Short mmCIF file of C-alpha atoms in Angstrom, two decimals:
data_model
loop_
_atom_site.label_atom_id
_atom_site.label_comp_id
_atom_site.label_asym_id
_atom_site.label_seq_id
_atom_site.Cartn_x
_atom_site.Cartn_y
_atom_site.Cartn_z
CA UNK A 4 55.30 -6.12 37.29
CA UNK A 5 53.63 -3.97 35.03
CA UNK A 6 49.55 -4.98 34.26
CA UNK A 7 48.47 -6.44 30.79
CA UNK A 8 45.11 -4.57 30.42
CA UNK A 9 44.55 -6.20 27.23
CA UNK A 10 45.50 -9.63 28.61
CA UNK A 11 43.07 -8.77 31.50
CA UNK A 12 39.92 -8.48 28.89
CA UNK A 13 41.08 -11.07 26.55
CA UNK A 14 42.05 -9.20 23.10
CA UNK A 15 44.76 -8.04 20.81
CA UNK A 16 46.20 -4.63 21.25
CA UNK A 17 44.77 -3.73 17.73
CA UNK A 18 41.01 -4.67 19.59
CA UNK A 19 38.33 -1.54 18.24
CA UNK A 20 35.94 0.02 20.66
CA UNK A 21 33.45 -2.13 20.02
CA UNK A 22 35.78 -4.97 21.09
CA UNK A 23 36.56 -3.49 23.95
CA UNK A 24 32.88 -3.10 25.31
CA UNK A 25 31.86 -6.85 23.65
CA UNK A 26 34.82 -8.59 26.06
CA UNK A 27 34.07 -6.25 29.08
CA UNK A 28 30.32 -7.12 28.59
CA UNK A 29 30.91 -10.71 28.35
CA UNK A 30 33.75 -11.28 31.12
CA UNK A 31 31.97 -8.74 34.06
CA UNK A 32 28.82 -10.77 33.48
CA UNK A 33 30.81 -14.18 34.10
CA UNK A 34 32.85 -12.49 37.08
CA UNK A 35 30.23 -10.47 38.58
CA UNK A 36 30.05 -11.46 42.73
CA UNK A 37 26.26 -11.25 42.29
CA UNK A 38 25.53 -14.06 39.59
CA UNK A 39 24.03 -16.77 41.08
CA UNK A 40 27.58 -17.68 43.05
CA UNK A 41 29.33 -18.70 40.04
CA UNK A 42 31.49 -15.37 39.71
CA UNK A 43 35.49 -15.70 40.44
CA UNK A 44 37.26 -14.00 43.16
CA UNK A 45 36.36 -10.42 43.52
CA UNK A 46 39.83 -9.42 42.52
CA UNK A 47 39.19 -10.81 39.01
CA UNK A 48 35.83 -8.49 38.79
CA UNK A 49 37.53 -5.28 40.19
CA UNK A 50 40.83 -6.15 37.59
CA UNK A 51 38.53 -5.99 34.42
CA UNK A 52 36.24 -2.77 35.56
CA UNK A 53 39.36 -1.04 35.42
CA UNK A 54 40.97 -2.24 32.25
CA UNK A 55 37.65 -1.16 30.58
CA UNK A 56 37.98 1.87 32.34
CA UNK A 57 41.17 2.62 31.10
CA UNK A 58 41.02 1.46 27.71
CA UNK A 59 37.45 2.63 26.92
CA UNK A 60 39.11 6.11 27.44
CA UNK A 61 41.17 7.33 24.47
CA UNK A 62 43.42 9.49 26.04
CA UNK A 63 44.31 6.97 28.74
CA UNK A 64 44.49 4.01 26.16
CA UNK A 65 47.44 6.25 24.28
CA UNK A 66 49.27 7.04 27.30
CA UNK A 67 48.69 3.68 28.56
CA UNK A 68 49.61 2.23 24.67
CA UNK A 69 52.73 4.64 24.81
CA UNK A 70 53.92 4.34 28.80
CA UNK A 71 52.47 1.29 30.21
CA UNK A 72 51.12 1.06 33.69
CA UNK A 73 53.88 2.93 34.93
CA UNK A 74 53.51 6.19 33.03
CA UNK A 75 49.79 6.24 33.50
CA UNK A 76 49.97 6.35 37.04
CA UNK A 77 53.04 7.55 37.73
CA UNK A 78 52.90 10.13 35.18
CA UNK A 79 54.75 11.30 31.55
CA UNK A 80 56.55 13.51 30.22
CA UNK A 81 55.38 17.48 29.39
CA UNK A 82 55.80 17.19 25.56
CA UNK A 83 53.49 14.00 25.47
CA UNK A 84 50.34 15.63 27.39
CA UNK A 85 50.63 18.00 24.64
CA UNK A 86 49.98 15.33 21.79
CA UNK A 87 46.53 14.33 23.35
CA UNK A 88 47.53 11.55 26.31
CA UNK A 89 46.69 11.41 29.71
CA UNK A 90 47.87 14.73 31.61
CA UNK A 91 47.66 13.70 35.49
CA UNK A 92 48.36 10.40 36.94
CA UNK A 93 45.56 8.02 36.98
CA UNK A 94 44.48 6.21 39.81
CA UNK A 95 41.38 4.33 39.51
CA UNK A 96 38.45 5.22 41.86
CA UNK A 97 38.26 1.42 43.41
CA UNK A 98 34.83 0.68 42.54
CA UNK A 99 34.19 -1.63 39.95
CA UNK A 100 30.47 -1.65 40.73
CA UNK A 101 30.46 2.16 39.45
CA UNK A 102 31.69 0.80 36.83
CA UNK A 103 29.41 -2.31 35.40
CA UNK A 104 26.37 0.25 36.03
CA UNK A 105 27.76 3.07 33.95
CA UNK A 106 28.49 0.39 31.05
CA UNK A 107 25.10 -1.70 31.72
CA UNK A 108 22.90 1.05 33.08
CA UNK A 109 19.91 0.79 35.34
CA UNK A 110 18.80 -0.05 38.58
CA UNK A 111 19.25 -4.04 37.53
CA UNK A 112 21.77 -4.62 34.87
CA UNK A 113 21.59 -8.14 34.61
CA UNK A 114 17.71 -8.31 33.11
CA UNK A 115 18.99 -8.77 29.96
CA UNK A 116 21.84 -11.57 30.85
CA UNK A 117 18.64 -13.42 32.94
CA UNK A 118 16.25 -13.53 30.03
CA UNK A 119 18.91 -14.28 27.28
CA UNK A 120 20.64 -17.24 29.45
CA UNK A 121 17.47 -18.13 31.41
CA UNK A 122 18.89 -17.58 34.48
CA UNK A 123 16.86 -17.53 37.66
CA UNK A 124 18.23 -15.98 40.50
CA UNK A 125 17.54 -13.31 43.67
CA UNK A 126 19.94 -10.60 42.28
CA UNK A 127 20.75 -8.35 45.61
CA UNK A 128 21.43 -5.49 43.33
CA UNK A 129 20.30 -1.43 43.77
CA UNK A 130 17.66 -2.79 46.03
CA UNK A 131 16.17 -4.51 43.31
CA UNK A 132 15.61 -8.18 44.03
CA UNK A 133 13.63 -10.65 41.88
CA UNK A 134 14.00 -12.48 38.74
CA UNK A 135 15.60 -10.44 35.99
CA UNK A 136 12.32 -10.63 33.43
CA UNK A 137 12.11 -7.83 30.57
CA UNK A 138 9.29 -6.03 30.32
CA UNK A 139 7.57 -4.94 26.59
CA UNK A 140 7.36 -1.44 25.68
CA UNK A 141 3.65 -0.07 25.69
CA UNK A 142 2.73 -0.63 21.99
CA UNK A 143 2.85 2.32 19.39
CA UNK A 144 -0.32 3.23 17.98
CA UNK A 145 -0.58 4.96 14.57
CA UNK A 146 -3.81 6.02 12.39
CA UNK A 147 -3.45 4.99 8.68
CA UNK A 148 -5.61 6.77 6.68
CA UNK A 149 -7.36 5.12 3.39
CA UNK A 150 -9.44 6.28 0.75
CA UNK A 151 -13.12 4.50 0.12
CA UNK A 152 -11.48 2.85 -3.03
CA UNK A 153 -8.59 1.57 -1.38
CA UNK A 154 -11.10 -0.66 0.68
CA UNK A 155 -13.80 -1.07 -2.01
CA UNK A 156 -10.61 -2.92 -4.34
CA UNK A 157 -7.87 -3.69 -0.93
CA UNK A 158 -4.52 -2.13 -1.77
CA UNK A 159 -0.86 -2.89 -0.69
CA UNK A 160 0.61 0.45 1.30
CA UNK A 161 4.23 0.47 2.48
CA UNK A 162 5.08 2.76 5.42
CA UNK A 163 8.92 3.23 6.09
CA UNK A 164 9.45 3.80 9.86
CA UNK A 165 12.70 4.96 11.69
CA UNK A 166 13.74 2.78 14.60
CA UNK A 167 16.54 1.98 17.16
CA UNK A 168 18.12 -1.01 17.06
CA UNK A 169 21.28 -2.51 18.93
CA UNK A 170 24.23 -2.44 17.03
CA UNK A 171 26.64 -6.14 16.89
CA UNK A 172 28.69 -5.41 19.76
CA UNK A 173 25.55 -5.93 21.81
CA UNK A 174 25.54 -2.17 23.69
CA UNK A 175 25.82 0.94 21.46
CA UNK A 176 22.83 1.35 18.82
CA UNK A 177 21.74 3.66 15.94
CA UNK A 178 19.19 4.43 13.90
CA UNK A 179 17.80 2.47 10.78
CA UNK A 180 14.68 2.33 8.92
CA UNK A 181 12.59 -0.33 7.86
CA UNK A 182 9.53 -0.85 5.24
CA UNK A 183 6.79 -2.37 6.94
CA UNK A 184 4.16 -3.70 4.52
CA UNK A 185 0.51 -3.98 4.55
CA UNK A 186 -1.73 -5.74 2.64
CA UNK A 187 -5.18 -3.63 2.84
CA UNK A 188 -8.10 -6.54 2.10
CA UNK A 189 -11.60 -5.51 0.93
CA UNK A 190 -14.22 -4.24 3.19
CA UNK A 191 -11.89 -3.73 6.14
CA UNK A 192 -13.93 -1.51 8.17
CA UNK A 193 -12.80 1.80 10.10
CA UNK A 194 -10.92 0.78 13.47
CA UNK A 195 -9.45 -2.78 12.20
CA UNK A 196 -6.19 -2.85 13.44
CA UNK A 197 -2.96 -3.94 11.60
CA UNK A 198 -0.02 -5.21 14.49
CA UNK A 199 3.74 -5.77 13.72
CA UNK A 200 5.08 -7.51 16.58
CA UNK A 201 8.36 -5.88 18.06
CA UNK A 202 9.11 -3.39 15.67
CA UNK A 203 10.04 -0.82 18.05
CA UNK A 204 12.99 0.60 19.71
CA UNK A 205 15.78 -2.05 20.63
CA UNK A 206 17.23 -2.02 23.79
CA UNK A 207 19.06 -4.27 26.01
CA UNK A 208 17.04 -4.57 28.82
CA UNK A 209 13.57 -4.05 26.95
CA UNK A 210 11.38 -6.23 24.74
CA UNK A 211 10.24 -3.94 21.99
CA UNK A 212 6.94 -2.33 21.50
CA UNK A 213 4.46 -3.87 18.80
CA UNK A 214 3.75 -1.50 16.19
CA UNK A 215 -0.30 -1.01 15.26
CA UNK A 216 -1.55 0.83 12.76
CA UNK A 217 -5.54 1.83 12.93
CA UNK A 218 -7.74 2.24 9.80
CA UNK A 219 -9.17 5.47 9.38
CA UNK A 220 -11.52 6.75 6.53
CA UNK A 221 -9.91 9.15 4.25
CA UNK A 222 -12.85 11.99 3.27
CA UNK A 223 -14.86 10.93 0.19
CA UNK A 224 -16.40 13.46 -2.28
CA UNK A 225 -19.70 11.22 -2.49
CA UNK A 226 -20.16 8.76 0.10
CA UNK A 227 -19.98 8.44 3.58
CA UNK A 228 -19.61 5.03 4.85
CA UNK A 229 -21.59 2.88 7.47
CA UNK A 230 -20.65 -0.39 8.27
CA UNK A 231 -20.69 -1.72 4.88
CA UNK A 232 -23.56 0.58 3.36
CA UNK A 233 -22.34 3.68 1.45
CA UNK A 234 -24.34 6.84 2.21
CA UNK A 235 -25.13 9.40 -1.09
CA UNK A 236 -26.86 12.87 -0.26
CA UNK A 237 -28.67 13.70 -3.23
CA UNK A 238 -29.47 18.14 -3.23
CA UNK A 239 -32.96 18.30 -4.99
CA UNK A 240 -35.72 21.21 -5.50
CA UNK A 241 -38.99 21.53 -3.98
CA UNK A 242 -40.60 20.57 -7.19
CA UNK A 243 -38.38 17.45 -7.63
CA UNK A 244 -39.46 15.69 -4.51
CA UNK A 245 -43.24 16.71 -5.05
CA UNK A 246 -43.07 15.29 -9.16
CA UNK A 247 -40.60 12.90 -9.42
CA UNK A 248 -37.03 13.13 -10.97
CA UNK A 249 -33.40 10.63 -11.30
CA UNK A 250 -30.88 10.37 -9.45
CA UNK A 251 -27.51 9.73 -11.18
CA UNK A 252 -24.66 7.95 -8.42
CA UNK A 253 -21.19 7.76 -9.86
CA UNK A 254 -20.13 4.02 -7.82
CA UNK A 255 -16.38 3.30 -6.52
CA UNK A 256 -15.53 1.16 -9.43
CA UNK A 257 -16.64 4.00 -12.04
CA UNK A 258 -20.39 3.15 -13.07
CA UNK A 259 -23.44 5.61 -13.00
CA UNK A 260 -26.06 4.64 -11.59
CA UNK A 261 -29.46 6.17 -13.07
CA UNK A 262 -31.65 5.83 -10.11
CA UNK A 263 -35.60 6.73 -10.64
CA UNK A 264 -37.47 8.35 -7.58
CA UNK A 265 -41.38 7.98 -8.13
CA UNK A 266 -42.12 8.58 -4.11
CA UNK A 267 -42.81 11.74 -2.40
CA UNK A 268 -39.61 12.73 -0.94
CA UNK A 269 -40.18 13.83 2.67
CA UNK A 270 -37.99 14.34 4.87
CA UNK A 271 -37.52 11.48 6.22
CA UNK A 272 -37.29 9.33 2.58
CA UNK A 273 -34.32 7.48 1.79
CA UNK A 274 -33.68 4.96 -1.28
CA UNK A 275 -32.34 1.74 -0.75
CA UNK A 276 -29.84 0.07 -3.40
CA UNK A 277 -29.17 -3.32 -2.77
CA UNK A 278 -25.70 -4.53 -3.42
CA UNK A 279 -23.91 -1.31 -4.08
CA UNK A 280 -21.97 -0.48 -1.07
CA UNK A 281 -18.58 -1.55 0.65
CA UNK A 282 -17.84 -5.54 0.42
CA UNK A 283 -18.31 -7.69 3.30
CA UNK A 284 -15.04 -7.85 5.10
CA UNK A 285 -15.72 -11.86 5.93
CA UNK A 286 -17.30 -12.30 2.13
CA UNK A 287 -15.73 -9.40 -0.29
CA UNK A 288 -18.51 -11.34 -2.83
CA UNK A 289 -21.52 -10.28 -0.68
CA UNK A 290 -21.71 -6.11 -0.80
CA UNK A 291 -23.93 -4.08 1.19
CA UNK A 292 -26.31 -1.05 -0.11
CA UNK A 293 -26.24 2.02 -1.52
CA UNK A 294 -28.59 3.94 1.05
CA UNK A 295 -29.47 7.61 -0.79
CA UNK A 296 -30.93 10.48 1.53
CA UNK A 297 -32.08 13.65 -0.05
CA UNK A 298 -31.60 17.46 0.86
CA UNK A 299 -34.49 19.59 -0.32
CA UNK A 300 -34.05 22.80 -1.12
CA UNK A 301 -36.97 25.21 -0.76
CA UNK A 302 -37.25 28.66 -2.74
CA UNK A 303 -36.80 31.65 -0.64
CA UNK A 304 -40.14 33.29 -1.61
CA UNK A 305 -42.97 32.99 -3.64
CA UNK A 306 -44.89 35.70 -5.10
CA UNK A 307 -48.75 36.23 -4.42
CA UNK A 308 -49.57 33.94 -8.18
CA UNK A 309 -47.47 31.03 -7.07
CA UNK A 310 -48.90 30.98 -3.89
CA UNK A 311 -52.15 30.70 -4.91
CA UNK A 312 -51.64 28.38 -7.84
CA UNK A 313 -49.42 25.88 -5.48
CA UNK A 314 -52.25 26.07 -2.67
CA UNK A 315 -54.52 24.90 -5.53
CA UNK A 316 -52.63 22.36 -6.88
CA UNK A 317 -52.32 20.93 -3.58
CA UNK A 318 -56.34 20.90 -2.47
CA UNK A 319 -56.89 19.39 -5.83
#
């Protein structure tokens, strides 16, 4: 009596692919000899690894759709092998262990049935033995690069990654993509780290990776930043740091800042502005300073009359 390959992985003969590998899936891990003792005869297991094999194979699922059991192993007709259907006679190879592994994968294909169902059980599979836990993907680091203002105001960036994820019948996947969103807060200093929990790669025996994104300071024209104090190099002449002069400081949020030096400006000098740097990441109310340094520019040379009327200005 001829087999009912269908009837074998419970579905119509108008099941999809996907159908196919969703009742295979579900029935080999029920039958399976090695799950926990609760399988059915080994018969049963060996019966459905080859009814997936034969109708997970297009050209043997026609022949097979067209001739039954009988022509697929006993073989068809010339004209027929011509129109795309199985060519030889098929015998299957006798090993339905070959087959779960090349539909599950993997040294231990059961990982994923052990954390779904919370199974616990010494699986004598491969030579792997143990409880079937998944194991997290390393996370996925990525730098996201802001601008001073972004962080002076906070900001709302949305970053559209490209992931895998498993498709519904629970074992082929694609590609998608996804807008992750982040809300940038005040003050958040270089290095803070932003993590989306499993929004990695999907696979069935994995836990995805977390996603993190770094901060990282985007180049400013004016400022440099330190912890919350913003850092302005002012470019002045000799004379200017001997007599006196303004600064004028264009801030984040669009002021200028007219900024008298009275002081000497040696080398070492800086200016301290309180309250006009970065906000406080814990208190965006409290700000810290605006610390100015100074570049001094000296003259190349001086001719003979300079000399001597700067070396008497300065024993005055």
């Amino acid at each position: 009596m001829s087999r009912d390959y269908y009837a074998t992985l419970e579905i119509n003969r108008d099941a999809s692919d996907a159908d196919i590998k969703k009742s295979y899936r579900r029935l080999a891990l029920k039958y399976h000899p090695h799950n926990n003792g609760q399988a059915g005869p080994y018969d049963t297991f060996r019966e459905l690894a080859e009814a997936y094999d034969v109708l997970s194979d297009p050209r043997k699922k026609a022949t097979y759709d067209t001739f039954g059991e009988e022509g697929l192993k006993g073989g068809i007709p010339p004209e027929a092998a011509a129109h795309g259907a199985w060519s030889t006679t098929y015998v299957y190879h006798g090993n339905p262990d070959k087959t779960f592994r090349q539909f599950f994968g993997g040294d231990n294909p059961f990982a994923d049935f052990y954390t779904a169902y919370g199974t616990d059980a010494n699986v004598g599979f491969g030579g792997l033995r143990g409880r079937g836990v998944k194991t997290q993907d390393p996370p996925i680091e990525r730098d996201l690069h802001l601008a001073l203002e972004d962080l002076f105001y906070g900001s709302t960036k949305k970053i559209k990654i490209s992931r895998r994820v498993i498709n519904e019948d629970g074992h082929t996947s694609s590609i998608r993509d996804k807008i992750l969103t982040i809300i940038v807060r005040p003050g958040w200093n270089e290095g803070m780290q932003i993590t989306f929990p499993r929004e990695g790669d999907q696979g069935p025996n994995n836990i995805p990776a977390d996603i993190i994104f770094i901060v990282r300071h985007k180049p400013h024209p004016r400022f440099t930043r330190q912890n919350n104090n913003l850092i302005y190099t002012a470019h002045i002449s000799l004379e200017q740091a001997l007599t006196g002069f303004s600064v004028e400081v264009e801030t984040l949020d669009g002021r200028l800042l007219n900024i008298p030096i009275n002081d000497i400006v040696h080398p070492q000098y800086t200016k301290v502005v309180s309250g006009e740097g970065m906000p406080s990441p814990s208190n965006p109310s409290t700000r810290g300073d605006l610390i100015i340094q100074f570049n001094t520019h000296y003259p190349d040379k001086l001719s003979s009359e300079k000399k001597r009327l700067l070396k008497q200005a300065l024993t005055l």
